[in-house]
């Protein structure tokens, strides 16, 4: 049973993250130049925990 559940869960998570990335890129495209890049850096910075 778990053999089948785990790949589905991984696939589901991957699809969700790809969707989120797609939404983020769409938002960035709607901005022009600097503002989008700054927003992207602000959004990715804390989540990756580069400070710690």
mmCIF file of C-alpha atoms in Angstrom:
data_model
loop_
_atom_site.group_PDB
_atom_site.id
_atom_site.type_symbol
_atom_site.label_atom_id
_atom_site.label_comp_id
_atom_site.label_asym_id
_atom_site.label_seq_id
_atom_site.Cartn_x
_atom_site.Cartn_y
_atom_site.Cartn_z
ATOM 1 C CA UNK A 1 0.000 0.000 0.000
ATOM 2 C CA UNK A 2 2.664 2.525 1.049
ATOM 3 C CA UNK A 3 4.586 1.717 -2.123
ATOM 4 C CA UNK A 4 1.833 3.424 -4.096
ATOM 5 C CA UNK A 5 0.985 6.209 -1.649
ATOM 6 C CA UNK A 6 4.483 7.680 -1.398
ATOM 7 C CA UNK A 7 5.060 8.329 -5.145
ATOM 8 C CA UNK A 8 1.589 9.885 -5.383
ATOM 9 C CA UNK A 9 2.354 12.146 -2.423
ATOM 10 C CA UNK A 10 5.690 13.184 -3.942
ATOM 11 C CA UNK A 11 4.039 13.832 -7.302
ATOM 12 C CA UNK A 12 1.275 15.850 -5.638
ATOM 13 C CA UNK A 13 3.831 17.950 -3.736
ATOM 14 C CA UNK A 14 5.884 18.495 -6.897
ATOM 15 C CA UNK A 15 2.798 19.606 -8.815
ATOM 16 C CA UNK A 16 1.867 22.020 -6.032
ATOM 17 C CA UNK A 17 5.341 23.554 -5.919
ATOM 18 C CA UNK A 18 5.409 23.861 -9.724
ATOM 19 C CA UNK A 19 2.020 25.592 -9.608
ATOM 20 C CA UNK A 20 3.268 27.978 -6.926
ATOM 21 C CA UNK A 21 6.384 28.699 -8.986
ATOM 22 C CA UNK A 22 4.235 29.336 -12.053
ATOM 23 C CA UNK A 23 2.056 31.750 -10.100
ATOM 24 C CA UNK A 24 5.140 33.519 -8.769
ATOM 25 C CA UNK A 25 6.588 33.888 -12.281
ATOM 26 C CA UNK A 26 3.257 35.223 -13.542
ATOM 27 C CA UNK A 27 3.245 37.816 -10.758
ATOM 28 C CA UNK A 28 6.841 38.758 -11.560
ATOM 29 C CA UNK A 29 5.985 39.181 -15.238
ATOM 30 C CA UNK A 30 3.162 41.544 -14.346
ATOM 31 C CA UNK A 31 5.680 43.842 -12.665
ATOM 32 C CA UNK A 32 8.220 45.785 -14.690
ATOM 33 C CA UNK A 33 11.957 45.399 -14.040
ATOM 34 C CA UNK A 34 13.326 46.238 -10.612
ATOM 35 C CA UNK A 35 10.154 45.971 -8.563
ATOM 36 C CA UNK A 36 9.543 42.367 -9.605
ATOM 37 C CA UNK A 37 13.139 41.391 -8.875
ATOM 38 C CA UNK A 38 13.042 43.010 -5.422
ATOM 39 C CA UNK A 39 9.745 41.283 -4.641
ATOM 40 C CA UNK A 40 11.222 37.969 -5.781
ATOM 41 C CA UNK A 41 14.311 38.398 -3.595
ATOM 42 C CA UNK A 42 12.171 39.361 -0.604
ATOM 43 C CA UNK A 43 9.911 36.351 -1.166
ATOM 44 C CA UNK A 44 12.696 33.793 -1.599
ATOM 45 C CA UNK A 45 15.210 35.154 0.934
ATOM 46 C CA UNK A 46 13.600 34.227 4.296
ATOM 47 C CA UNK A 47 12.001 30.987 3.063
ATOM 48 C CA UNK A 48 15.362 29.441 2.137
ATOM 49 C CA UNK A 49 16.861 30.432 5.491
ATOM 50 C CA UNK A 50 20.167 31.646 4.081
ATOM 51 C CA UNK A 51 20.710 33.708 7.258
ATOM 52 C CA UNK A 52 20.727 30.733 9.587
#
